[in-house]
Coordinates of N, CA and C and ligand atoms in Angstrom, one line a residue:
M1 N 2.2 18.8 0.5 CA 1.7 17.4 0.3 C 2.1 16.5 1.3
T2 N 1.2 15.5 1.7 CA 1.6 14.5 2.7 C 2.8 13.6 2.1
T3 N 3.7 13.2 3.0 CA 4.7 12.3 2.6 C 4.1 11.0 2.1
P4 N 4.5 10.5 1.0 CA 3.9 9.3 0.5 C 4.1 8.1 1.5
A5 N 3.0 7.3 1.7 CA 3.1 6.3 2.7 C 3.0 4.9 2.0
Y6 N 3.7 3.9 2.6 CA 3.6 2.5 2.2 C 2.7 1.9 3.3
I7 N 1.4 1.5 2.8 CA 0.4 1.0 3.7 C 0.1 -0.5 3.4
A8 N 0.2 -1.4 4.3 CA -0.1 -2.8 4.0 C -1.4 -3.2 4.8
L9 N -2.2 -4.1 4.1 CA -3.3 -4.7 4.8 C -3.0 -6.1 5.1
E10 N -3.3 -6.5 6.3 CA -2.9 -7.9 6.7 C -4.1 -8.6 7.4
G11 N -4.1 -9.9 7.4 CA -5.1 -10.7 8.1 C -5.2 -12.1 7.5
L12 N -6.0 -12.9 8.1 CA -6.2 -14.3 7.6 C -7.0 -14.3 6.3
E13 N -6.9 -15.4 5.6 CA -7.7 -15.6 4.3 C -9.2 -15.4 4.6
G14 N -9.8 -14.7 3.8 CA -11.3 -14.5 3.9 C -11.7 -13.3 4.7
C15 N -10.7 -12.5 5.2 CA -11.0 -11.4 6.2 C -11.5 -10.2 5.4
G16 N -11.3 -10.1 4.1 CA -11.7 -8.9 3.4 C -10.6 -8.0 2.9
K17 N -9.4 -8.4 3.1 CA -8.2 -7.6 2.8 C -8.3 -7.1 1.3
S18 N -8.6 -8.0 0.4 CA -8.5 -7.6 -1.0 C -9.5 -6.5 -1.4
T19 N -10.7 -6.7 -0.9 CA -11.7 -5.6 -1.1 C -11.3 -4.3 -0.5
H20 N -10.8 -4.3 0.7 CA -10.4 -3.1 1.4 C -9.1 -2.5 0.9
T21 N -8.2 -3.3 0.4 CA -7.0 -2.8 -0.3 C -7.4 -1.9 -1.5
K22 N -8.4 -2.5 -2.2 CA -8.8 -1.8 -3.4 C -9.6 -0.5 -3.0
R23 N -10.5 -0.6 -2.1 CA -11.3 0.6 -1.7 C -10.4 1.7 -1.1
L24 N -9.5 1.3 -0.2 CA -8.6 2.4 0.4 C -7.7 2.9 -0.7
G25 N -7.1 2.0 -1.5 CA -6.2 2.5 -2.6 C -6.9 3.5 -3.5
E26 N -8.1 3.2 -3.9 CA -8.8 4.1 -4.8 C -9.1 5.4 -4.2
H27 N -9.5 5.4 -2.9 CA -9.7 6.6 -2.2 C -8.5 7.5 -2.1
L28 N -7.3 6.9 -1.9 CA -6.1 7.6 -1.7 C -5.4 7.9 -3.1
N29 N -6.0 7.4 -4.2 CA -5.3 7.5 -5.5 C -3.9 6.9 -5.4
A30 N -3.9 5.8 -4.7 CA -2.6 5.1 -4.5 C -2.3 4.1 -5.5
V31 N -1.1 3.6 -5.6 CA -0.8 2.4 -6.3 C -1.3 1.2 -5.5
I32 N -2.2 0.4 -6.2 CA -2.8 -0.8 -5.5 C -2.0 -2.0 -5.9
T33 N -1.6 -2.8 -4.9 CA -0.7 -3.9 -5.3 C -0.9 -5.0 -4.3
R34 N -0.1 -6.1 -4.5 CA -0.2 -7.2 -3.6 C 1.0 -8.1 -3.5
E35 N 1.1 -8.9 -2.4 CA 2.2 -9.8 -2.3 C 1.6 -11.2 -1.9
P36 N 2.0 -12.3 -2.5 CA 2.9 -12.3 -3.6 C 2.2 -12.0 -4.9
G37 N 2.9 -11.4 -5.9 CA 2.3 -11.3 -7.2 C 2.1 -9.9 -7.8
G38 N 2.7 -8.9 -7.1 CA 2.5 -7.5 -7.6 C 3.3 -7.1 -8.9
T39 N 4.1 -8.1 -9.4 CA 4.9 -7.8 -10.6 C 4.8 -9.0 -11.5
R40 N 5.4 -8.9 -12.7 CA 5.3 -10.0 -13.6 C 6.1 -11.2 -13.0
I41 N 7.3 -10.9 -12.5 CA 8.1 -12.0 -11.9 C 7.3 -12.5 -10.6
G42 N 6.7 -11.6 -9.9 CA 5.9 -12.0 -8.7 C 4.7 -12.9 -9.1
S43 N 4.1 -12.7 -10.2 CA 3.0 -13.6 -10.6 C 3.5 -15.0 -10.9
L44 N 4.7 -15.1 -11.5 CA 5.3 -16.4 -11.7 C 5.5 -17.1 -10.4
L45 N 6.1 -16.3 -9.4 CA 6.4 -16.9 -8.1 C 5.1 -17.3 -7.4
R46 N 4.0 -16.4 -7.5 CA 2.7 -16.7 -6.8 C 2.1 -18.0 -7.3
A47 N 2.3 -18.3 -8.7 CA 1.7 -19.5 -9.2 C 2.4 -20.7 -8.6
I48 N 3.7 -20.7 -8.4 CA 4.4 -21.8 -7.7 C 3.9 -21.9 -6.3
L49 N 3.8 -20.8 -5.6 CA 3.4 -20.8 -4.2 C 2.0 -21.3 -3.9
A50 N 1.1 -20.9 -4.9 CA -0.3 -21.3 -4.6 C -0.7 -22.7 -5.1
D51 N 0.1 -23.2 -6.0 CA -0.2 -24.5 -6.7 C -0.4 -25.7 -5.7
T52 N -1.6 -26.3 -5.7 CA -1.8 -27.4 -4.8 C -1.0 -28.6 -5.2
E53 N -0.4 -28.7 -6.4 CA 0.4 -29.8 -6.8 C 1.7 -29.8 -6.1
N54 N 2.1 -28.6 -5.6 CA 3.5 -28.4 -5.1 C 3.5 -28.8 -3.6
T55 N 3.2 -30.1 -3.3 CA 3.2 -30.6 -2.0 C 4.6 -30.8 -1.4
D56 N 5.6 -30.8 -2.4 CA 7.0 -31.0 -2.0 C 7.8 -29.7 -1.8
L57 N 7.1 -28.6 -1.8 CA 7.8 -27.3 -1.6 C 8.2 -27.2 -0.1
D58 N 9.6 -27.2 0.1 CA 10.1 -27.1 1.4 C 9.8 -25.7 2.0
R59 N 9.6 -25.7 3.4 CA 9.1 -24.4 4.0 C 10.2 -23.3 3.9
R60 N 11.5 -23.7 3.8 CA 12.5 -22.6 3.6 C 12.5 -22.1 2.2
T61 N 12.2 -23.0 1.3 CA 12.1 -22.6 -0.1 C 10.9 -21.6 -0.2
E62 N 9.8 -22.0 0.4 CA 8.6 -21.2 0.4 C 8.9 -19.8 0.9
A63 N 9.6 -19.7 2.1 CA 10.0 -18.4 2.7 C 10.9 -17.6 1.7
L64 N 11.8 -18.3 1.1 CA 12.7 -17.5 0.2 C 12.0 -17.1 -1.1
L65 N 11.0 -17.8 -1.6 CA 10.2 -17.4 -2.7 C 9.4 -16.1 -2.4
M66 N 8.9 -16.1 -1.1 CA 8.1 -14.9 -0.7 C 9.1 -13.7 -0.6
A67 N 10.3 -14.0 -0.1 CA 11.3 -12.9 0.0 C 11.7 -12.4 -1.4
A68 N 11.8 -13.3 -2.4 CA 12.2 -13.0 -3.7 C 11.1 -12.1 -4.4
D69 N 9.8 -12.5 -4.2 CA 8.7 -11.7 -4.6 C 8.7 -10.3 -4.1
R70 N 9.1 -10.2 -2.8 CA 9.1 -9.0 -2.1 C 10.2 -8.0 -2.6
A71 N 11.4 -8.6 -2.9 CA 12.5 -7.8 -3.4 C 12.1 -7.2 -4.8
Q72 N 11.5 -8.0 -5.6 CA 11.1 -7.5 -6.9 C 10.0 -6.4 -6.8
H73 N 9.1 -6.7 -5.8 CA 7.9 -5.8 -5.6 C 8.5 -4.4 -5.1
M74 N 9.4 -4.4 -4.2 CA 10.0 -3.2 -3.7 C 10.7 -2.4 -4.9
A75 N 11.5 -3.2 -5.6 CA 12.3 -2.5 -6.7 C 11.4 -2.0 -7.8
E76 N 10.4 -2.7 -8.2 CA 9.7 -2.4 -9.4 C 8.4 -1.6 -9.1
V77 N 7.8 -1.7 -8.0 CA 6.5 -1.1 -7.7 C 6.6 -0.1 -6.6
I78 N 7.0 -0.6 -5.4 CA 6.8 0.3 -4.2 C 7.7 1.5 -4.2
Q79 N 9.0 1.2 -4.3 CA 10.0 2.4 -4.2 C 9.7 3.4 -5.3
P80 N 9.5 3.0 -6.6 CA 9.3 4.0 -7.6 C 8.0 4.8 -7.4
A81 N 7.0 4.2 -6.8 CA 5.7 4.9 -6.5 C 6.0 6.0 -5.4
L82 N 6.7 5.5 -4.4 CA 7.0 6.5 -3.3 C 7.8 7.6 -3.8
T83 N 8.8 7.3 -4.6 CA 9.7 8.3 -5.1 C 8.9 9.4 -6.0
R84 N 7.9 8.8 -6.7 CA 7.0 9.7 -7.5 C 6.1 10.6 -6.6
G85 N 6.0 10.2 -5.4 CA 5.1 11.0 -4.5 C 3.7 10.3 -4.3
Q86 N 3.6 9.0 -4.7 CA 2.3 8.4 -4.6 C 2.3 7.4 -3.4
H87 N 1.1 7.3 -2.8 CA 1.0 6.3 -1.7 C 0.9 4.9 -2.3
V88 N 1.3 3.9 -1.5 CA 1.2 2.5 -2.0 C 0.3 1.8 -1.0
V89 N -0.7 1.1 -1.5 CA -1.6 0.2 -0.6 C -1.4 -1.2 -1.1
S90 N -0.9 -2.0 -0.2 CA -0.6 -3.4 -0.6 C -1.4 -4.5 0.2
D91 N -1.9 -5.4 -0.5 CA -2.6 -6.6 0.0 C -1.4 -7.5 0.5
R92 N -1.1 -7.5 1.8 CA 0.0 -8.3 2.4 C 1.4 -7.7 2.2
S93 N 2.3 -8.2 3.1 CA 3.6 -7.6 3.2 C 4.5 -8.5 4.0
I94 N 5.7 -8.0 4.4 CA 6.6 -8.8 5.2 C 5.9 -9.4 6.5
Y95 N 4.9 -8.8 7.0 CA 4.2 -9.3 8.2 C 3.5 -10.6 7.9
S96 N 3.1 -10.9 6.6 CA 2.5 -12.2 6.3 C 3.6 -13.2 6.4
T97 N 4.9 -12.9 6.0 CA 5.9 -13.9 6.1 C 6.2 -14.2 7.5
L98 N 6.3 -13.2 8.4 CA 6.5 -13.4 9.8 C 5.4 -14.3 10.4
A99 N 4.2 -14.0 10.1 CA 3.0 -14.8 10.6 C 2.9 -16.2 10.0
Y100 N 3.0 -16.3 8.7 CA 2.7 -17.6 8.0 C 3.9 -18.5 8.1
Q101 N 5.1 -18.0 7.7 CA 6.3 -18.8 7.7 C 6.9 -18.9 9.1
G102 N 6.9 -17.7 9.8 CA 7.5 -17.7 11.1 C 6.7 -18.5 12.1
Y103 N 5.4 -18.2 12.2 CA 4.6 -18.9 13.2 C 3.9 -20.1 12.6
G104 N 3.2 -19.9 11.4 CA 2.5 -21.1 10.8 C 3.4 -22.2 10.5
R105 N 4.5 -22.0 9.8 CA 5.4 -23.0 9.4 C 6.5 -23.2 10.5
Q106 N 6.4 -22.5 11.5 CA 7.3 -22.6 12.7 C 8.8 -22.5 12.4
L107 N 9.1 -21.5 11.5 CA 10.5 -21.2 11.2 C 11.1 -20.2 12.2
G108 N 10.2 -19.6 13.0 CA 10.7 -18.5 13.9 C 10.9 -17.2 13.0
T109 N 10.9 -16.1 13.7 CA 10.9 -14.8 13.0 C 12.3 -14.1 12.8
D110 N 13.3 -14.6 13.5 CA 14.6 -13.8 13.5 C 15.2 -13.8 12.0
A111 N 15.4 -15.0 11.5 CA 16.1 -15.0 10.1 C 15.1 -14.4 9.1
L112 N 13.8 -14.7 9.2 CA 12.9 -14.2 8.2 C 12.8 -12.7 8.2
L113 N 12.9 -12.1 9.4 CA 12.9 -10.6 9.5 C 14.1 -10.1 8.8
S114 N 15.3 -10.7 9.1 CA 16.4 -10.1 8.4 C 16.4 -10.3 6.9
I115 N 16.0 -11.5 6.5 CA 16.0 -11.7 5.0 C 15.0 -10.8 4.3
S116 N 13.8 -10.6 4.9 CA 12.8 -9.8 4.3 C 13.2 -8.3 4.4
T117 N 13.8 -7.9 5.5 CA 14.2 -6.5 5.6 C 15.2 -6.2 4.5
W118 N 16.1 -7.2 4.3 CA 17.1 -7.0 3.2 C 16.5 -6.9 1.9
A119 N 15.5 -7.8 1.6 CA 14.7 -7.8 0.4 C 14.1 -6.5 0.1
L120 N 13.6 -5.8 1.2 CA 12.9 -4.5 1.1 C 13.9 -3.4 1.1
N121 N 15.2 -3.6 1.1 CA 16.2 -2.6 1.2 C 15.8 -1.7 2.4
N122 N 15.4 -2.3 3.5 CA 15.1 -1.6 4.8 C 13.8 -0.8 4.8
R123 N 13.0 -0.8 3.7 CA 11.8 0.0 3.6 C 10.6 -0.8 4.1
L124 N 10.4 -0.8 5.4 CA 9.2 -1.5 5.9 C 7.9 -0.7 5.7
P125 N 6.7 -1.3 5.8 CA 5.5 -0.5 5.7 C 5.4 0.5 6.8
D126 N 4.9 1.7 6.5 CA 4.7 2.7 7.5 C 3.5 2.4 8.4
M127 N 2.5 1.8 7.8 CA 1.2 1.5 8.5 C 0.8 0.1 8.1
V128 N 0.3 -0.7 9.1 CA -0.3 -2.0 8.8 C -1.7 -2.0 9.3
I129 N -2.7 -2.3 8.4 CA -4.1 -2.4 8.8 C -4.4 -3.8 9.0
Y130 N -4.7 -4.2 10.2 CA -5.0 -5.6 10.5 C -6.6 -5.8 10.5
I131 N -7.1 -6.6 9.6 CA -8.5 -6.8 9.6 C -8.8 -8.0 10.4
D132 N -9.4 -7.8 11.6 CA -9.6 -8.8 12.6 C -11.0 -9.5 12.4
V133 N -10.9 -10.8 12.1 CA -12.2 -11.6 12.0 C -11.9 -12.9 12.7
P134 N -12.8 -13.4 13.6 CA -12.6 -14.6 14.3 C -12.5 -15.8 13.3
T135 N -11.7 -16.8 13.7 CA -11.4 -17.9 12.7 C -12.7 -18.7 12.4
D136 N -13.7 -18.8 13.3 CA -14.9 -19.6 13.0 C -15.7 -18.9 11.8
I137 N -15.7 -17.6 11.8 CA -16.4 -16.9 10.7 C -15.6 -17.0 9.4
L138 N -14.2 -17.0 9.5 CA -13.4 -17.2 8.3 C -13.6 -18.5 7.7
N139 N -13.7 -19.6 8.6 CA -13.9 -20.9 8.0 C -15.2 -21.0 7.2
E140 N -16.3 -20.4 7.7 CA -17.5 -20.4 7.0 C -17.3 -19.7 5.6
R141 N -16.6 -18.6 5.6 CA -16.4 -17.9 4.3 C -15.5 -18.7 3.4
L142 N -14.5 -19.4 3.9 CA -13.6 -20.2 3.0 C -14.3 -21.4 2.5
A143 N -15.3 -21.9 3.2 CA -16.0 -23.1 2.7 C -16.7 -22.9 1.4
K144 N -16.8 -21.6 1.0 CA -17.6 -21.3 -0.2 C -16.6 -21.1 -1.4
R145 N -15.3 -21.3 -1.3 CA -14.4 -21.1 -2.5 C -13.4 -22.2 -2.7
D146 N -12.8 -22.2 -3.9 CA -11.7 -23.1 -4.2 C -10.5 -22.8 -3.4
L147 N -9.9 -23.8 -2.8 CA -8.8 -23.5 -1.8 C -7.4 -23.6 -2.5
D148 N -6.5 -22.6 -2.2 CA -5.1 -22.7 -2.7 C -4.3 -23.6 -1.7
R149 N -2.9 -23.7 -2.0 CA -2.1 -24.5 -1.2 C -2.1 -24.2 0.3
F150 N -2.2 -22.9 0.6 CA -2.2 -22.4 2.0 C -3.5 -22.7 2.7
E151 N -4.6 -22.4 1.9 CA -5.9 -22.5 2.5 C -6.3 -24.0 2.8
R152 N -5.5 -25.0 2.2 CA -5.8 -26.4 2.5 C -5.2 -26.9 3.8
E153 N -4.4 -26.0 4.4 CA -3.8 -26.4 5.7 C -4.9 -26.5 6.8
G154 N -4.5 -27.2 7.8 CA -5.5 -27.5 8.9 C -5.7 -26.3 9.8
P155 N -6.7 -26.4 10.8 CA -7.0 -25.3 11.7 C -5.8 -24.9 12.6
E156 N -4.9 -25.9 12.9 CA -3.8 -25.6 13.8 C -2.8 -24.6 13.2
F157 N -2.6 -24.7 11.9 CA -1.8 -23.8 11.1 C -2.3 -22.4 11.2
F158 N -3.7 -22.2 11.0 CA -4.2 -20.9 11.1 C -4.3 -20.4 12.5
A159 N -4.4 -21.2 13.5 CA -4.4 -20.8 14.9 C -3.0 -20.2 15.2
R160 N -2.0 -20.9 14.7 CA -0.6 -20.4 15.0 C -0.4 -19.0 14.3
I161 N -0.9 -18.9 13.1 CA -0.8 -17.6 12.3 C -1.5 -16.5 13.1
A162 N -2.8 -16.8 13.5 CA -3.5 -15.8 14.2 C -2.8 -15.3 15.5
Q163 N -2.2 -16.3 16.2 CA -1.4 -16.0 17.4 C -0.2 -15.1 17.0
G164 N 0.4 -15.5 15.9 CA 1.6 -14.7 15.4 C 1.2 -13.3 15.1
F165 N 0.1 -13.1 14.4 CA -0.3 -11.7 14.1 C -0.5 -10.9 15.4
T166 N -1.1 -11.6 16.4 CA -1.4 -10.9 17.7 C -0.1 -10.5 18.3
E167 N 0.9 -11.4 18.3 CA 2.2 -11.1 18.9 C 2.9 -10.0 18.2
L168 N 2.8 -10.0 16.8 CA 3.5 -9.0 16.0 C 2.9 -7.6 16.3
R169 N 1.6 -7.6 16.4 CA 0.9 -6.3 16.6 C 1.3 -5.7 18.0
N170 N 1.3 -6.6 19.0 CA 1.6 -6.2 20.4 C 3.0 -5.7 20.5
A171 N 3.9 -6.3 19.7 CA 5.3 -5.9 19.8 C 5.6 -4.5 19.1
D172 N 4.7 -4.1 18.3 CA 5.0 -2.9 17.5 C 3.7 -2.0 17.3
P173 N 3.0 -1.7 18.4 CA 1.6 -1.1 18.3 C 1.6 0.2 17.5
S174 N 2.6 1.0 17.4 CA 2.5 2.3 16.7 C 2.4 2.1 15.2
R175 N 2.8 0.9 14.7 CA 2.7 0.7 13.2 C 1.4 0.1 12.8
W176 N 0.7 -0.6 13.8 CA -0.5 -1.4 13.4 C -1.8 -0.6 13.8
I177 N -2.8 -0.8 12.9 CA -4.2 -0.3 13.2 C -5.1 -1.5 13.1
V178 N -5.8 -1.8 14.1 CA -6.6 -3.0 14.1 C -8.1 -2.6 13.8
I179 N -8.7 -3.3 12.9 CA -10.1 -3.0 12.4 C -11.0 -4.2 12.7
D180 N -12.2 -3.9 13.2 CA -13.1 -5.0 13.4 C -13.7 -5.4 12.0
G181 N -13.3 -6.6 11.5 CA -13.7 -7.0 10.2 C -15.0 -7.8 10.2
T182 N -15.7 -7.8 11.3 CA -17.0 -8.5 11.3 C -18.1 -7.6 11.0
L183 N -17.8 -6.3 10.9 CA -18.9 -5.3 10.6 C -19.2 -5.3 9.1
P184 N -20.3 -4.7 8.7 CA -20.7 -4.7 7.3 C -19.5 -4.0 6.5
K185 N -19.3 -4.4 5.2 CA -18.2 -4.0 4.4 C -18.0 -2.4 4.4
D186 N -19.2 -1.7 4.3 CA -19.1 -0.2 4.1 C -18.6 0.4 5.5
D187 N -19.0 -0.2 6.6 CA -18.5 0.3 7.9 C -17.0 0.0 8.1
V188 N -16.6 -1.2 7.6 CA -15.1 -1.5 7.7 C -14.4 -0.5 6.8
E189 N -14.9 -0.3 5.6 CA -14.2 0.7 4.7 C -14.1 2.1 5.4
A190 N -15.2 2.5 6.0 CA -15.2 3.9 6.6 C -14.2 3.9 7.8
D191 N -14.2 2.9 8.6 CA -13.3 2.8 9.8 C -11.8 2.9 9.3
I192 N -11.5 2.1 8.3 CA -10.1 2.1 7.8 C -9.8 3.5 7.3
R193 N -10.7 4.1 6.5 CA -10.4 5.4 5.9 C -10.2 6.4 7.0
T194 N -11.1 6.5 8.0 CA -10.9 7.5 9.0 C -9.6 7.3 9.7
K195 N -9.2 6.1 10.1 CA -8.0 5.9 10.8 C -6.7 6.2 10.0
V196 N -6.8 5.8 8.7 CA -5.6 6.0 7.9 C -5.4 7.5 7.6
L197 N -6.5 8.2 7.3 CA -6.4 9.7 7.0 C -5.9 10.4 8.3
D198 N -6.4 9.9 9.4 CA -5.9 10.5 10.7 C -4.4 10.4 10.8
R199 N -3.9 9.2 10.6 CA -2.5 8.9 10.7 C -1.7 9.7 9.6
L200 N -2.3 9.8 8.5 CA -1.6 10.6 7.4 C -1.6 12.1 7.6
G201 N -2.5 12.5 8.6 CA -2.7 13.9 8.8 C -3.4 14.6 7.7
E202 N -4.3 13.9 7.0 CA -5.1 14.5 5.9 C -6.5 14.8 6.3
Ligands
TMP1 P1 -3.7 -14.0 -0.5 O1 -4.5 -14.4 0.7 O2 -3.4 -12.6 -0.6 O3 -4.3 -14.6 -1.7 O4 -2.2 -14.6 -0.3 C1 -1.7 -15.8 -0.8 C2 -1.3 -16.8 0.3 O5 0.1 -16.6 0.5 C3 -2.0 -16.6 1.6 O6 -2.4 -17.9 2.0 C4 -0.9 -16.1 2.5 C5 0.3 -16.6 1.9 N1 1.5 -15.8 2.2 C6 2.5 -16.3 3.0 O7 2.4 -17.4 3.4 N2 3.6 -15.5 3.2 C7 3.8 -14.3 2.7 O8 4.8 -13.6 2.9 C8 2.7 -13.7 1.9 C9 2.9 -12.4 1.3 C10 1.6 -14.5 1.7

């Protein structure tokens, strides 16, 4: 049997991560989960993090709540699934913290990397699928929905995050798989599946 893998999907809001987390997870018979919010405690933290009333949430508090969610997620969902021999497919991961809090909120990545690595008990994702969609297309998609606390930020915030994701990918190319997210959904799904199965050796 293939060694169970921890696979994360990353990208900006509206890129299609949630759809493709579900489709890939179902194909692999994996545990399908997300950050923040993959556990009961995580759902409570997600509600604080997404609430548009929380305009006074300090950026370090925000980063620590993301790390707290991640610690609970590793302990309760990810590690037990891998130990049972099941793949894990997660909508977002530590790399969202590095991009959003590190670059978007301009906290830098050094402290965040060590806090999140500690929260994960050193178990980083084996593979990161980055769904790449230009920000002008994403803005059109976002215009059609109710926005959470992050989605209400301005274009500079998202430009910094996009730049952050680019730098993170370039610094660690063997872990990342970049997918063209502008293609039709079924083509994106097929591309992700082919590349992941290839990496898994299945
Ligand atoms: P979503 O796009 O999956 O609904 O994620 C919720 C929001 O949380 C999204 O705007 C990205 C943000 N986020 C961070 O800022 N840092 C993190 O570590 C994670 C996991 C998400």
